[in-house]
CSV table of C-alpha atoms in Angstrom, one decimal:
chain,number,residue,atom,x,y,z
F,24,UNK,CA,1.4,6.5,10.4
F,25,UNK,CA,-0.6,7.2,7.2
F,26,UNK,CA,-0.8,6.0,3.7
F,27,UNK,CA,-1.4,8.5,0.8
F,28,UNK,CA,-3.1,7.2,-2.3
F,29,UNK,CA,-5.3,8.4,-5.2
F,30,UNK,CA,-8.9,8.5,-4.2
F,31,UNK,CA,-9.9,6.8,-7.4
F,32,UNK,CA,-7.7,3.8,-6.6
F,33,UNK,CA,-8.9,3.2,-3.0
F,34,UNK,CA,-12.5,4.2,-3.6
F,35,UNK,CA,-13.4,3.4,-7.2
F,36,UNK,CA,-17.1,3.6,-6.5
F,37,UNK,CA,-16.7,7.4,-6.2
F,38,UNK,CA,-15.5,7.6,-9.8
F,39,UNK,CA,-18.2,5.8,-11.9
F,40,UNK,CA,-17.3,7.8,-15.0
F,41,UNK,CA,-13.8,6.4,-14.8
F,42,UNK,CA,-14.7,2.9,-13.7
F,43,UNK,CA,-17.8,1.6,-15.6
F,44,UNK,CA,-17.7,-1.9,-14.1
F,45,UNK,CA,-21.1,-3.1,-12.9
F,46,UNK,CA,-19.8,-4.7,-9.7
F,47,UNK,CA,-19.2,-1.2,-8.4
F,48,UNK,CA,-22.9,-0.7,-8.1
F,49,UNK,CA,-22.9,-3.0,-5.1
F,50,UNK,CA,-19.5,-2.1,-3.5
F,51,UNK,CA,-18.9,0.8,-1.2
F,52,UNK,CA,-17.1,1.8,2.0
F,53,UNK,CA,-19.3,-0.4,4.2
F,54,UNK,CA,-18.3,-3.6,2.6
F,55,UNK,CA,-14.6,-3.2,1.8
F,56,UNK,CA,-11.4,-3.4,3.8
F,57,UNK,CA,-8.1,-1.6,3.0
F,58,UNK,CA,-4.8,-3.4,3.2
F,59,UNK,CA,-1.4,-2.1,2.2
F,60,UNK,CA,0.5,-5.2,0.9
F,61,UNK,CA,4.2,-5.1,0.4
F,62,UNK,CA,5.8,-7.5,-2.0
F,63,UNK,CA,9.3,-8.6,-3.0
F,64,UNK,CA,10.9,-6.1,-5.4
F,65,UNK,CA,10.3,-8.4,-8.4
F,66,UNK,CA,6.5,-8.5,-7.6
F,67,UNK,CA,6.8,-12.0,-6.1
F,68,UNK,CA,5.5,-13.2,-2.8
F,69,UNK,CA,4.0,-10.9,-0.2
F,70,UNK,CA,6.4,-9.7,2.5
F,71,UNK,CA,3.9,-8.2,4.9
F,72,UNK,CA,0.5,-6.6,5.1
F,73,UNK,CA,-0.7,-3.7,7.1
F,74,UNK,CA,-4.4,-3.3,8.0
F,75,UNK,CA,-5.7,0.2,7.3
F,76,UNK,CA,-8.5,2.0,9.1
F,77,UNK,CA,-11.9,1.8,7.4
F,78,UNK,CA,-12.0,5.6,7.6
F,79,UNK,CA,-10.7,7.1,4.4
F,80,UNK,CA,-10.3,10.8,4.2
F,81,UNK,CA,-10.8,12.2,0.7
F,82,UNK,CA,-9.6,15.7,-0.3
F,83,UNK,CA,-12.7,17.7,-1.5
F,84,UNK,CA,-10.9,18.8,-4.7
F,85,UNK,CA,-7.8,16.8,-5.3
F,86,UNK,CA,-7.6,13.1,-6.2
F,87,UNK,CA,-6.0,12.4,-2.9
F,88,UNK,CA,-6.9,10.0,-0.1
F,89,UNK,CA,-5.4,9.6,3.4
F,90,UNK,CA,-5.7,6.2,5.1
F,91,UNK,CA,-4.6,5.6,8.7
F,92,UNK,CA,-2.6,2.5,9.5
F,93,UNK,CA,-4.6,0.5,12.1
F,94,UNK,CA,-1.5,-0.7,14.1
F,95,UNK,CA,1.0,2.1,14.1
F,96,UNK,CA,3.8,0.3,16.1
F,97,UNK,CA,3.5,-2.8,13.9
F,98,UNK,CA,3.7,-0.7,10.8
F,99,UNK,CA,6.9,1.1,11.9
F,100,UNK,CA,8.5,-2.2,12.9
F,101,UNK,CA,7.6,-3.9,9.6
F,102,UNK,CA,8.8,-1.1,7.4
F,103,UNK,CA,12.1,-1.0,9.2
F,104,UNK,CA,12.5,-4.8,9.4
F,105,UNK,CA,12.0,-5.2,5.7
F,106,UNK,CA,14.2,-2.3,4.7
F,107,UNK,CA,11.4,-0.2,3.4
F,108,UNK,CA,11.9,3.5,4.0
F,109,UNK,CA,9.4,6.2,4.7
F,110,UNK,CA,9.7,9.3,2.6
F,111,UNK,CA,10.4,12.6,4.2
F,112,UNK,CA,8.3,15.5,3.2
F,113,UNK,CA,9.9,18.3,1.3
F,114,UNK,CA,9.5,21.5,3.2
F,115,UNK,CA,6.4,23.5,2.2
F,116,UNK,CA,8.4,26.7,1.8
F,117,UNK,CA,10.8,25.1,-0.6
F,118,UNK,CA,10.1,26.5,-4.0
F,119,UNK,CA,9.8,24.2,-7.0
F,120,UNK,CA,12.5,25.2,-9.5
F,121,UNK,CA,11.8,24.8,-13.2
F,122,UNK,CA,13.7,21.9,-14.8
F,123,UNK,CA,14.5,20.6,-11.3
F,124,UNK,CA,15.0,16.8,-11.5
F,125,UNK,CA,12.1,14.8,-10.2
F,126,UNK,CA,11.1,11.1,-10.2
F,127,UNK,CA,7.8,9.3,-10.5
F,128,UNK,CA,7.4,6.1,-8.6
F,129,UNK,CA,4.7,3.6,-9.3
F,130,UNK,CA,4.0,0.4,-11.2
F,131,UNK,CA,4.2,-0.8,-14.8
F,132,UNK,CA,0.9,-2.4,-15.7
F,133,UNK,CA,0.9,-4.7,-18.8
F,134,UNK,CA,-2.3,-3.8,-20.7
F,135,UNK,CA,-2.2,-7.3,-22.3
F,136,UNK,CA,-2.6,-9.0,-18.9
F,137,UNK,CA,-6.2,-9.8,-17.7
F,138,UNK,CA,-6.6,-8.2,-14.3
F,139,UNK,CA,-9.2,-10.9,-13.3
F,140,UNK,CA,-6.7,-13.7,-13.9
F,141,UNK,CA,-5.4,-14.8,-10.5
F,142,UNK,CA,-2.3,-16.4,-12.1
F,143,UNK,CA,-1.4,-13.2,-14.0
F,144,UNK,CA,1.9,-11.5,-13.1
F,145,UNK,CA,1.7,-8.6,-10.7
F,146,UNK,CA,2.5,-5.1,-11.8
F,147,UNK,CA,6.2,-4.3,-11.6
F,148,UNK,CA,7.7,-1.4,-9.6
F,149,UNK,CA,8.8,1.4,-11.9
F,150,UNK,CA,10.6,4.7,-11.6
F,151,UNK,CA,10.4,7.3,-14.4
F,152,UNK,CA,12.6,10.4,-14.3
F,153,UNK,CA,11.2,13.8,-15.0
F,154,UNK,CA,11.7,17.6,-14.6
F,155,UNK,CA,9.6,20.1,-12.7
F,156,UNK,CA,7.6,22.6,-14.9
F,157,UNK,CA,6.0,24.6,-12.1
F,158,UNK,CA,3.2,24.8,-9.5
F,159,UNK,CA,-0.2,26.3,-9.3
F,160,UNK,CA,-2.1,26.3,-6.1
F,161,UNK,CA,-2.0,22.8,-4.6
F,162,UNK,CA,-0.8,21.1,-7.8
F,163,UNK,CA,2.6,20.6,-9.3
F,164,UNK,CA,3.4,19.9,-12.9
F,165,UNK,CA,6.2,17.5,-13.9
F,166,UNK,CA,7.3,16.5,-17.4
F,167,UNK,CA,8.1,12.7,-17.5
F,168,UNK,CA,11.0,11.4,-19.6
F,169,UNK,CA,8.6,8.8,-21.0
F,170,UNK,CA,4.8,8.2,-21.1
F,171,UNK,CA,3.2,7.5,-17.7
F,172,UNK,CA,0.9,4.5,-17.6
F,173,UNK,CA,-2.1,3.9,-15.4
F,174,UNK,CA,-0.1,2.1,-12.7
F,175,UNK,CA,1.8,5.3,-11.9
F,176,UNK,CA,-1.3,7.1,-10.5
F,177,UNK,CA,-1.2,7.4,-6.7
F,178,UNK,CA,2.5,7.0,-6.6
F,179,UNK,CA,4.9,9.5,-5.1
F,180,UNK,CA,6.9,12.1,-6.9
F,181,UNK,CA,10.2,12.8,-5.3
F,182,UNK,CA,13.0,15.3,-5.7
F,183,UNK,CA,16.7,14.5,-6.1
F,184,UNK,CA,17.0,14.1,-2.4
F,185,UNK,CA,14.2,11.5,-2.3
F,186,UNK,CA,11.9,13.9,-0.5
F,187,UNK,CA,8.1,13.6,-1.1
F,188,UNK,CA,7.0,16.4,-3.4
F,189,UNK,CA,3.5,15.3,-4.5
F,190,UNK,CA,1.2,12.4,-5.3
F,191,UNK,CA,0.5,11.7,-9.0
F,192,UNK,CA,-3.2,12.3,-9.7
F,193,UNK,CA,-2.9,11.7,-13.5
F,194,UNK,CA,-1.6,13.2,-16.7
F,195,UNK,CA,-2.8,15.8,-19.1
F,196,UNK,CA,-4.3,14.0,-22.1
F,197,UNK,CA,-2.5,13.7,-25.4
F,198,UNK,CA,-5.5,15.4,-27.0
F,199,UNK,CA,-4.9,18.7,-25.0
F,200,UNK,CA,-4.9,21.7,-27.3
F,201,UNK,CA,-1.5,22.9,-25.9
F,202,UNK,CA,1.1,20.5,-27.2
F,203,UNK,CA,3.8,21.4,-24.5
F,204,UNK,CA,1.4,20.2,-21.8
F,205,UNK,CA,0.5,16.9,-23.4
F,206,UNK,CA,1.5,13.9,-21.1
F,207,UNK,CA,2.6,16.2,-18.2
F,208,UNK,CA,2.1,14.6,-14.8
F,209,UNK,CA,-0.2,16.5,-12.4
F,210,UNK,CA,0.3,15.9,-8.7
F,211,UNK,CA,-1.3,17.0,-5.5
F,212,UNK,CA,1.3,18.7,-3.4
């Protein structure tokens, strides 16, 4: 059992240009642990936690990390007991069709909330609809129906049958010279 995530989320010290915080100068893989925490749908109390292996595999070119769940059987039992479902992968030979309905799954982060405040509300789960634009190499491009916020990075993109299509790496900036591409989600597939 594995967890897919954005490398910049699970290993921020690898992305010093994106994360300028000084504390990252003293943090690295040798003094961190990875835990997948599952919470009530409204962001409330923790349902369960799964310890992840310290080994994180980073794709050499994509913003993609793979973490192995330390206790496989416990992970499967917990996900089933709490009604969480694992996503099935879309077959690799299934072509992406232009304008095919897609959905981004992630979290809504309130920019006004201080992330260092332990009493601050947690990010809320969010799904944003979109449509496929196409694929190029290991990346797919999906136009969202609304702007994607930071909390959506690392979340899955699914097709209409809830099959995993890709992992959101980020969006094309609004300053991009090609107006049709501005705000488009880019995902590792």
